[in-house]
mmCIF file of C-alpha atoms and ligand atoms in Angstrom:
data_model
loop_
_atom_site.group_PDB
_atom_site.id
_atom_site.type_symbol
_atom_site.label_atom_id
_atom_site.label_comp_id
_atom_site.label_asym_id
_atom_site.label_seq_id
_atom_site.Cartn_x
_atom_site.Cartn_y
_atom_site.Cartn_z
ATOM 1 C CA MET A 587 0.000 0.000 0.000
ATOM 2 C CA THR A 588 1.221 3.470 -0.615
ATOM 3 C CA ALA A 589 -0.539 6.010 1.531
ATOM 4 C CA TYR A 590 -1.790 9.202 -0.061
ATOM 5 C CA LYS A 591 0.106 11.432 2.353
ATOM 6 C CA LEU A 592 3.434 9.744 1.708
ATOM 7 C CA PRO A 593 5.485 10.772 -1.318
ATOM 8 C CA PRO A 594 4.423 8.501 -4.190
ATOM 9 C CA ILE A 595 6.882 5.730 -5.010
ATOM 10 C CA ASP A 596 7.451 4.782 -8.606
ATOM 11 C CA PRO A 597 7.091 0.969 -8.736
ATOM 12 C CA SER A 598 10.242 0.838 -10.917
ATOM 13 C CA GLU A 599 12.185 2.017 -7.866
ATOM 14 C CA ILE A 600 11.099 -0.897 -5.729
ATOM 15 C CA THR A 601 11.343 -3.660 -8.311
ATOM 16 C CA PRO A 602 15.076 -4.343 -7.925
ATOM 17 C CA ARG A 603 14.666 -4.953 -4.160
ATOM 18 C CA ASP A 604 11.628 -7.192 -4.741
ATOM 19 C CA LEU A 605 13.581 -9.130 -7.308
ATOM 20 C CA PHE A 606 16.514 -9.405 -4.944
ATOM 21 C CA GLN A 607 14.262 -10.713 -2.180
ATOM 22 C CA ASP A 608 12.627 -13.166 -4.510
ATOM 23 C CA ARG A 609 16.002 -14.423 -5.653
ATOM 24 C CA ARG A 610 17.084 -14.826 -2.040
ATOM 25 C CA ARG A 611 13.868 -16.693 -1.219
ATOM 26 C CA PHE A 612 14.390 -18.882 -4.241
ATOM 27 C CA MET A 613 17.865 -19.807 -2.991
ATOM 28 C CA GLN A 614 16.534 -20.422 0.534
ATOM 29 C CA LEU A 615 13.896 -22.695 -0.906
ATOM 30 C CA ALA A 616 16.501 -24.548 -2.862
ATOM 31 C CA ALA A 617 18.508 -24.953 0.336
ATOM 32 C CA GLY A 618 15.461 -26.258 2.187
ATOM 33 C CA ALA A 619 15.414 -23.293 4.574
ATOM 34 C CA SER A 620 11.623 -22.935 4.366
ATOM 35 C CA LEU A 621 11.150 -26.320 6.003
ATOM 36 C CA SER A 622 8.689 -24.779 8.481
ATOM 37 C CA ALA A 623 5.914 -25.155 5.902
ATOM 38 C CA LEU A 624 6.519 -28.880 5.742
ATOM 39 C CA LEU A 625 6.755 -29.569 9.475
ATOM 40 C CA PRO A 626 3.747 -30.731 11.479
ATOM 41 C CA HIS A 627 1.867 -27.861 13.133
ATOM 42 C CA THR A 628 2.790 -29.031 16.644
ATOM 43 C CA VAL A 629 6.391 -27.868 16.319
ATOM 44 C CA LEU A 630 5.460 -24.297 15.405
ATOM 45 C CA ALA A 631 5.805 -21.572 18.004
ATOM 46 C CA GLY A 632 2.537 -20.212 19.360
ATOM 47 C CA GLU A 633 -0.550 -21.511 21.040
ATOM 48 C CA GLN A 634 -2.495 -24.235 19.225
ATOM 49 C CA LEU A 635 -6.215 -23.893 18.611
ATOM 50 C CA ALA A 636 -8.218 -26.953 19.632
ATOM 51 C CA GLY A 637 -11.107 -28.599 17.797
ATOM 52 C CA VAL A 638 -10.427 -27.144 14.351
ATOM 53 C CA THR A 639 -12.010 -28.915 11.355
ATOM 54 C CA LYS A 640 -9.181 -29.369 8.841
ATOM 55 C CA SER A 641 -9.533 -28.222 5.247
ATOM 56 C CA THR A 642 -9.206 -30.590 2.299
ATOM 57 C CA ASP A 643 -8.805 -27.723 -0.188
ATOM 58 C CA PRO A 644 -6.458 -28.566 -3.098
ATOM 59 C CA LEU A 645 -4.814 -25.166 -2.473
ATOM 60 C CA ALA A 646 -3.058 -26.908 0.456
ATOM 61 C CA ALA A 647 -0.349 -27.862 -2.043
ATOM 62 C CA GLU A 648 0.454 -24.157 -2.534
ATOM 63 C CA LEU A 649 0.673 -22.935 1.061
ATOM 64 C CA THR A 650 2.961 -19.969 1.623
ATOM 65 C CA PRO A 651 5.511 -20.877 4.316
ATOM 66 C CA TYR A 652 4.539 -19.930 7.884
ATOM 67 C CA LYS A 653 7.647 -17.789 8.160
ATOM 68 C CA ASP A 654 6.615 -15.586 5.233
ATOM 69 C CA VAL A 655 2.967 -15.388 6.339
ATOM 70 C CA THR A 656 4.097 -14.084 9.731
ATOM 71 C CA SER A 657 7.046 -11.861 8.788
ATOM 72 C CA TYR A 658 5.962 -10.087 5.576
ATOM 73 C CA ASN A 659 2.918 -8.099 6.665
ATOM 74 C CA ASN A 660 0.914 -4.940 6.172
ATOM 75 C CA PHE A 661 -0.228 -3.533 9.516
ATOM 76 C CA TYR A 662 0.356 0.220 9.444
ATOM 77 C CA GLU A 663 -0.470 0.586 13.153
ATOM 78 C CA PHE A 664 2.988 -0.956 13.672
ATOM 79 C CA GLY A 665 4.821 0.815 10.852
ATOM 80 C CA THR A 666 4.686 0.964 7.079
ATOM 81 C CA GLY A 667 7.524 -1.506 6.375
ATOM 82 C CA LYS A 668 6.795 -5.167 5.686
ATOM 83 C CA GLU A 669 8.989 -6.317 8.584
ATOM 84 C CA ASP A 670 7.726 -3.660 11.031
ATOM 85 C CA PRO A 671 4.630 -5.548 12.255
ATOM 86 C CA THR A 672 6.532 -8.688 13.246
ATOM 87 C CA GLN A 673 9.112 -6.538 15.040
ATOM 88 C CA ASN A 674 6.745 -4.085 16.731
ATOM 89 C CA ALA A 675 3.497 -5.957 17.450
ATOM 90 C CA GLY A 676 4.922 -8.028 20.322
ATOM 91 C CA ASN A 677 3.522 -5.765 23.049
ATOM 92 C CA LEU A 678 -0.038 -5.700 21.729
ATOM 93 C CA LYS A 679 -2.286 -6.840 24.592
ATOM 94 C CA THR A 680 -4.841 -9.277 23.224
ATOM 95 C CA ARG A 681 -6.494 -10.110 26.592
ATOM 96 C CA PRO A 682 -8.850 -8.830 27.843
ATOM 97 C CA TRP A 683 -10.402 -7.996 24.456
ATOM 98 C CA THR A 684 -13.989 -7.312 23.499
ATOM 99 C CA ILE A 685 -15.817 -6.795 20.231
ATOM 100 C CA THR A 686 -18.840 -4.529 20.299
ATOM 101 C CA VAL A 687 -21.510 -5.337 17.720
ATOM 102 C CA GLU A 688 -23.982 -2.457 17.437
ATOM 103 C CA GLY A 689 -26.010 -0.205 15.169
ATOM 104 C CA GLU A 690 -28.933 -1.493 13.112
ATOM 105 C CA VAL A 691 -29.447 -4.646 15.179
ATOM 106 C CA ASN A 692 -32.178 -5.823 17.569
ATOM 107 C CA LYS A 693 -29.697 -7.386 19.983
ATOM 108 C CA PRO A 694 -26.519 -5.298 20.280
ATOM 109 C CA LYS A 695 -23.883 -7.130 22.267
ATOM 110 C CA VAL A 696 -20.352 -6.846 23.587
ATOM 111 C CA PHE A 697 -18.619 -10.179 22.976
ATOM 112 C CA ASP A 698 -15.625 -11.191 25.040
ATOM 113 C CA ILE A 699 -12.995 -12.714 22.728
ATOM 114 C CA ASP A 700 -13.036 -16.040 24.596
ATOM 115 C CA GLU A 701 -16.818 -16.184 24.293
ATOM 116 C CA LEU A 702 -16.501 -15.351 20.600
ATOM 117 C CA LEU A 703 -14.092 -18.244 20.050
ATOM 118 C CA LYS A 704 -16.822 -20.656 21.186
ATOM 119 C CA LEU A 705 -19.673 -19.132 19.198
ATOM 120 C CA ALA A 706 -19.372 -21.509 16.238
ATOM 121 C CA PRO A 707 -17.179 -24.476 15.237
ATOM 122 C CA LEU A 708 -13.682 -23.418 14.127
ATOM 123 C CA GLU A 709 -12.770 -24.385 10.573
ATOM 124 C CA GLU A 710 -9.536 -24.205 8.641
ATOM 125 C CA ARG A 711 -9.994 -22.306 5.369
ATOM 126 C CA ILE A 712 -7.178 -22.174 2.858
ATOM 127 C CA TYR A 713 -7.557 -18.908 0.939
ATOM 128 C CA ARG A 714 -5.510 -16.949 -1.545
ATOM 129 C CA LEU A 715 -4.664 -13.486 -0.206
ATOM 130 C CA ARG A 716 -4.076 -10.948 -2.987
ATOM 131 C CA CYS A 717 -2.635 -7.650 -1.839
ATOM 132 C CA VAL A 718 -3.392 -4.507 -3.855
ATOM 133 C CA GLU A 719 0.406 -4.128 -4.181
ATOM 134 C CA ALA A 720 0.351 -7.101 -6.605
ATOM 135 C CA TRP A 721 1.810 -9.801 -4.369
ATOM 136 C CA SER A 722 -0.077 -12.788 -3.001
ATOM 137 C CA MET A 723 0.074 -15.650 -0.513
ATOM 138 C CA VAL A 724 -1.924 -18.812 0.253
ATOM 139 C CA ILE A 725 -2.833 -18.968 3.941
ATOM 140 C CA PRO A 726 -4.559 -21.623 6.085
ATOM 141 C CA TRP A 727 -6.800 -19.340 8.163
ATOM 142 C CA ILE A 728 -8.916 -20.527 11.102
ATOM 143 C CA GLY A 729 -12.279 -19.079 12.016
ATOM 144 C CA PHE A 730 -15.961 -19.273 11.208
ATOM 145 C CA PRO A 731 -18.265 -17.371 8.849
ATOM 146 C CA LEU A 732 -18.931 -13.798 9.988
ATOM 147 C CA ALA A 733 -22.614 -14.571 9.263
ATOM 148 C CA GLU A 734 -22.653 -16.767 12.400
ATOM 149 C CA LEU A 735 -21.916 -13.715 14.528
ATOM 150 C CA LEU A 736 -24.182 -11.313 12.625
ATOM 151 C CA LYS A 737 -27.198 -13.657 12.836
ATOM 152 C CA ARG A 738 -26.943 -13.622 16.629
ATOM 153 C CA VAL A 739 -27.394 -9.852 16.893
ATOM 154 C CA GLU A 740 -30.428 -9.885 14.563
ATOM 155 C CA PRO A 741 -29.790 -7.199 11.911
ATOM 156 C CA THR A 742 -32.779 -4.884 11.315
ATOM 157 C CA GLY A 743 -34.202 -4.150 7.849
ATOM 158 C CA ASN A 744 -32.117 -0.942 7.805
ATOM 159 C CA ALA A 745 -28.823 -2.809 8.021
ATOM 160 C CA LYS A 746 -27.367 -2.363 4.522
ATOM 161 C CA PHE A 747 -23.638 -2.220 5.290
ATOM 162 C CA VAL A 748 -21.217 -3.443 7.927
ATOM 163 C CA GLU A 749 -18.373 -1.300 9.266
ATOM 164 C CA PHE A 750 -15.268 -2.834 10.878
ATOM 165 C CA ILE A 751 -13.211 -0.754 13.287
ATOM 166 C CA SER A 752 -9.725 -1.740 14.430
ATOM 167 C CA LEU A 753 -8.169 -0.904 17.805
ATOM 168 C CA HIS A 754 -7.089 2.704 18.350
ATOM 169 C CA ASP A 755 -4.361 2.870 20.975
ATOM 170 C CA PRO A 756 -1.241 4.843 20.009
ATOM 171 C CA GLU A 757 0.481 3.701 23.220
ATOM 172 C CA GLN A 758 0.413 0.103 21.989
ATOM 173 C CA MET A 759 0.412 0.902 18.285
ATOM 174 C CA ALA A 760 3.177 3.444 17.730
ATOM 175 C CA GLY A 761 2.349 3.747 14.017
ATOM 176 C CA GLN A 762 -0.818 5.582 15.046
ATOM 177 C CA LYS A 763 1.327 8.484 16.284
ATOM 178 C CA SER A 764 1.837 9.472 12.645
ATOM 179 C CA PRO A 765 -1.058 10.425 10.363
ATOM 180 C CA VAL A 766 -0.261 7.886 7.636
ATOM 181 C CA LEU A 767 -3.956 6.883 7.694
ATOM 182 C CA ASN A 768 -7.035 8.220 9.436
ATOM 183 C CA TRP A 769 -7.040 6.192 12.641
ATOM 184 C CA PRO A 770 -8.609 3.946 13.716
ATOM 185 C CA TYR A 771 -8.338 1.690 10.641
ATOM 186 C CA LYS A 772 -11.842 1.366 9.221
ATOM 187 C CA GLU A 773 -13.217 -0.964 6.587
ATOM 188 C CA GLY A 774 -16.642 -1.972 5.358
ATOM 189 C CA LEU A 775 -18.709 -4.443 3.360
ATOM 190 C CA ARG A 776 -22.176 -4.508 1.873
ATOM 191 C CA MET A 777 -24.520 -6.652 3.959
ATOM 192 C CA ASP A 778 -24.707 -9.490 1.398
ATOM 193 C CA GLU A 779 -20.892 -9.579 1.188
ATOM 194 C CA ALA A 780 -20.634 -9.696 4.972
ATOM 195 C CA MET A 781 -23.178 -12.541 5.129
ATOM 196 C CA HIS A 782 -21.483 -14.528 2.330
ATOM 197 C CA PRO A 783 -20.214 -17.903 3.604
ATOM 198 C CA LEU A 784 -16.667 -17.195 2.341
ATOM 199 C CA THR A 785 -16.318 -14.130 4.606
ATOM 200 C CA LEU A 786 -14.405 -15.415 7.585
ATOM 201 C CA LEU A 787 -14.200 -14.055 11.124
ATOM 202 C CA THR A 788 -10.621 -15.147 11.653
ATOM 203 C CA VAL A 789 -8.920 -16.080 14.919
ATOM 204 C CA GLY A 790 -5.990 -18.226 13.803
ATOM 205 C CA LEU A 791 -3.705 -19.514 11.076
ATOM 206 C CA TYR A 792 -1.547 -22.619 10.548
ATOM 207 C CA GLY A 793 -3.317 -24.339 13.472
ATOM 208 C CA GLU A 794 -2.408 -21.552 15.905
ATOM 209 C CA VAL A 795 -3.938 -18.572 17.596
ATOM 210 C CA LEU A 796 -3.569 -15.604 15.210
ATOM 211 C CA PRO A 797 -0.078 -14.055 15.537
ATOM 212 C CA LYS A 798 -0.181 -10.390 16.558
ATOM 213 C CA GLN A 799 1.314 -9.168 13.288
ATOM 214 C CA ASN A 800 -1.525 -10.932 11.425
ATOM 215 C CA GLY A 801 -4.254 -9.110 13.368
ATOM 216 C CA ALA A 802 -4.704 -10.825 16.736
ATOM 217 C CA PRO A 803 -6.947 -11.595 18.387
ATOM 218 C CA VAL A 804 -9.572 -11.299 15.636
ATOM 219 C CA ARG A 805 -9.719 -10.007 12.054
ATOM 220 C CA ILE A 806 -11.857 -10.347 8.966
ATOM 221 C CA VAL A 807 -10.753 -12.201 5.819
ATOM 222 C CA ILE A 808 -12.621 -11.679 2.530
ATOM 223 C CA PRO A 809 -10.764 -13.822 -0.016
ATOM 224 C CA TRP A 810 -12.173 -12.311 -3.244
ATOM 225 C CA LYS A 811 -11.167 -8.750 -2.289
ATOM 226 C CA TYR A 812 -7.807 -7.006 -2.052
ATOM 227 C CA GLY A 813 -6.138 -7.653 1.293
ATOM 228 C CA PHE A 814 -6.737 -4.144 2.647
ATOM 229 C CA LYS A 815 -10.443 -4.976 3.101
ATOM 230 C CA SER A 816 -9.453 -7.569 5.734
ATOM 231 C CA ALA A 817 -9.275 -5.327 8.818
ATOM 232 C CA LYS A 818 -7.069 -6.583 11.649
ATOM 233 C CA SER A 819 -7.414 -6.453 15.454
ATOM 234 C CA ILE A 820 -11.024 -5.336 15.309
ATOM 235 C CA VAL A 821 -12.875 -4.013 18.363
ATOM 236 C CA LYS A 822 -16.151 -2.902 16.813
ATOM 237 C CA ILE A 823 -18.585 -4.083 14.145
ATOM 238 C CA ARG A 824 -21.283 -1.580 13.313
ATOM 239 C CA LEU A 825 -24.295 -2.320 11.098
ATOM 240 C CA VAL A 826 -25.328 0.816 9.236
ATOM 241 C CA GLU A 827 -27.735 2.060 6.584
ATOM 242 C CA LYS A 828 -25.296 4.094 4.460
ATOM 243 C CA GLN A 829 -22.071 2.956 2.796
ATOM 244 C CA PRO A 830 -19.349 3.743 5.375
ATOM 245 C CA ASP A 831 -16.149 5.627 4.581
ATOM 246 C CA THR A 832 -13.001 3.558 4.921
ATOM 247 C CA SER A 833 -9.465 4.600 5.898
ATOM 248 C CA TRP A 834 -8.047 3.781 2.453
ATOM 249 C CA MET A 835 -10.852 5.575 0.596
ATOM 250 C CA GLN A 836 -10.110 8.645 2.705
ATOM 251 C CA ALA A 837 -6.376 8.298 1.999
ATOM 252 C CA GLY A 838 -6.721 7.940 -1.786
ATOM 253 C CA PRO A 839 -10.260 7.935 -3.219
ATOM 254 C CA ASN A 840 -9.014 7.438 -6.793
ATOM 255 C CA GLU A 841 -6.829 4.512 -5.824
ATOM 256 C CA TYR A 842 -8.785 2.488 -3.270
ATOM 257 C CA GLY A 843 -12.484 1.882 -3.829
ATOM 258 C CA PHE A 844 -15.143 0.571 -1.482
ATOM 259 C CA TYR A 845 -15.650 -2.705 -3.350
ATOM 260 C CA ALA A 846 -11.973 -3.544 -3.986
ATOM 261 C CA ASN A 847 -12.810 -6.854 -5.658
ATOM 262 C CA VAL A 848 -9.675 -8.437 -7.079
ATOM 263 C CA ASN A 849 -9.896 -7.526 -10.765
ATOM 264 C CA PRO A 850 -7.052 -8.025 -13.262
ATOM 265 C CA ALA A 851 -8.947 -5.843 -15.785
ATOM 266 C CA VAL A 852 -8.965 -2.706 -13.620
ATOM 267 C CA ASP A 853 -5.517 -1.283 -12.952
ATOM 268 C CA HIS A 854 -4.521 0.704 -9.911
ATOM 269 C CA PRO A 855 -3.835 4.245 -11.247
ATOM 270 C CA ARG A 856 -0.100 3.713 -10.642
ATOM 271 C CA TRP A 857 0.403 0.044 -11.542
ATOM 272 C CA SER A 858 -1.153 -2.913 -13.332
ATOM 273 C CA GLN A 859 -3.262 -5.468 -11.494
ATOM 274 C CA ALA A 860 -3.083 -8.039 -14.324
ATOM 275 C CA LYS A 861 -0.348 -10.104 -12.654
ATOM 276 C CA GLU A 862 0.889 -10.841 -9.178
ATOM 277 C CA ARG A 863 3.995 -12.216 -7.534
ATOM 278 C CA ARG A 864 3.246 -15.114 -5.201
ATOM 279 C CA ILE A 865 5.596 -14.634 -2.253
ATOM 280 C CA GLY A 866 8.364 -17.207 -2.671
ATOM 281 C CA ASP A 867 7.946 -17.452 -6.463
ATOM 282 C CA PHE A 868 10.384 -16.049 -8.963
ATOM 283 C CA LEU A 869 7.990 -15.407 -11.833
ATOM 284 C CA LYS A 870 4.726 -13.487 -11.808
ATOM 285 C CA ARG A 871 1.432 -15.279 -12.470
ATOM 286 C CA PRO A 872 -1.819 -13.928 -13.929
ATOM 287 C CA THR A 873 -4.276 -12.545 -11.388
ATOM 288 C CA LEU A 874 -7.655 -14.291 -11.361
ATOM 289 C CA PRO A 875 -10.936 -12.323 -11.415
ATOM 290 C CA PHE A 876 -12.354 -12.223 -7.891
ATOM 291 C CA ASN A 877 -9.055 -13.842 -6.874
ATOM 292 C CA GLY A 878 -10.333 -17.196 -8.176
ATOM 293 C CA TYR A 879 -13.628 -17.112 -6.223
ATOM 294 C CA GLY A 880 -15.822 -15.881 -9.104
ATOM 295 C CA ASP A 881 -18.023 -18.988 -9.156
ATOM 296 C CA GLN A 882 -19.071 -18.259 -5.587
ATOM 297 C CA VAL A 883 -19.285 -14.450 -5.593
ATOM 298 C CA ALA A 884 -19.614 -12.966 -9.105
ATOM 299 C CA GLN A 885 -23.421 -12.996 -8.874
ATOM 300 C CA LEU A 886 -23.236 -10.525 -5.975
ATOM 301 C CA TYR A 887 -22.215 -7.905 -8.544
ATOM 302 C CA ALA A 888 -24.535 -8.823 -11.434
ATOM 303 C CA GLY A 889 -25.424 -5.687 -13.400
ATOM 304 C CA MET A 890 -22.821 -3.498 -11.658
ATOM 305 C CA ASP A 891 -20.150 -1.602 -13.580
ATOM 306 C CA LEU A 892 -17.000 -2.921 -11.896
ATOM 307 C CA ASN A 893 -14.886 -0.227 -13.591
ATOM 308 C CA LYS A 894 -16.788 2.424 -11.680
ATOM 309 C CA ASN A 895 -17.339 0.346 -8.561
ATOM 310 C CA PHE A 896 -13.674 -0.636 -8.217
HETATM 311 N N1 LIG B 1134 -5.743 -3.951 9.144
HETATM 312 C C1 LIG B 1134 -5.291 -2.932 9.906
HETATM 313 N N2 LIG B 1134 -5.915 -2.662 11.052
HETATM 314 N N3 LIG B 1134 -4.218 -2.189 9.529
HETATM 315 C C2 LIG B 1134 -3.558 -2.416 8.348
HETATM 316 O O1 LIG B 1134 -2.599 -1.689 8.029
HETATM 317 N N4 LIG B 1134 -3.430 -3.789 6.287
HETATM 318 C C3 LIG B 1134 -4.263 -4.509 5.311
HETATM 319 C C4 LIG B 1134 -5.007 -5.679 5.950
HETATM 320 N N5 LIG B 1134 -5.568 -5.308 7.228
HETATM 321 C C5 LIG B 1134 -4.029 -3.485 7.512
HETATM 322 C C6 LIG B 1134 -5.132 -4.252 7.972
HETATM 323 C C7 LIG B 1134 -3.521 -4.972 4.144
HETATM 324 S S1 LIG B 1134 -3.018 -3.780 3.051
HETATM 325 C C8 LIG B 1134 -3.289 -6.310 3.886
HETATM 326 S S2 LIG B 1134 -2.591 -6.812 2.406
HETATM 327 C C9 LIG B 1134 -3.609 -7.349 4.888
HETATM 328 O O2 LIG B 1134 -4.097 -6.779 6.106
HETATM 329 C C10 LIG B 1134 -2.357 -8.141 5.194
HETATM 330 O O3 LIG B 1134 -2.639 -9.200 6.073
HETATM 331 P P1 LIG B 1134 -1.449 -10.169 6.545
HETATM 332 O O4 LIG B 1134 -0.349 -9.285 7.065
HETATM 333 O O5 LIG B 1134 -2.031 -11.044 7.610
HETATM 334 O O6 LIG B 1134 -1.006 -10.937 5.346
#
């Protein structure tokens, strides 16, 4: 992501470093250094999540190594560099933690995170994550459909959109001391997108409790949209009648739209979205419409001009 208030970076300036990193990763792979992806989950650092239904998704053959998933992150609350979150998120306090669900609902409720974890059976979901910066990963997330939570608060007929609000605490999140984005981080979905069974309320990955740099203790994952839609460390979910403003729309309205469906046919104003570099790969691969989930979600946008509603 390149924030609006930062000086724009010409992608040609960053390519050599990306290439260098990819070459290094390629050599590490060749040397077997990314063995962590092949080891059983029990040897990984971090607390295991119990009672998770395992996925049989064929994408399991393409998993991005645990090390990359947890050390190459976007989490601007902890800095704008890819290695900043893993270095700076360690002090984030994830207990106690509550999520307030409010707005256009009959039964507003404050959920304690440990109560939330037991609300519905935990499933492993292997999803592609496509970042708007044209890189991607394949991640075995753990969670349950957001719809399970939303049903419990009984949305009213006026609930047309859902707003997600991340934690705002500059003492814990030093990145919030600079105005890179309008804090707190805010994202949103249309109600039917939020209720779609692919939209995952996510509490873990690779068998473990969600690492802090990946958005502990709870985040959203929407696999057919660019990664920035997947707000991390959320404390509030608000059901509203009007389309909410999001932090990235406020930062660059011409660059980051509300829908943000992965779309190889609509370029970012400063770079192409036709291809992506899978982290760990040397060569780029074509980007798939809706990130490969078109069969499940394309009908949500029937009749909409996706050039305008980018
Ligand atoms: N959520 C918050 N609160 N702050 C952020 O900076 N970055 C987004 C998204 N969620 C971000 C966020 C972006 S740009 C991406 S690509 C994904 O998180 C990255 O998720 P990952 O680090 O778990 O791969």
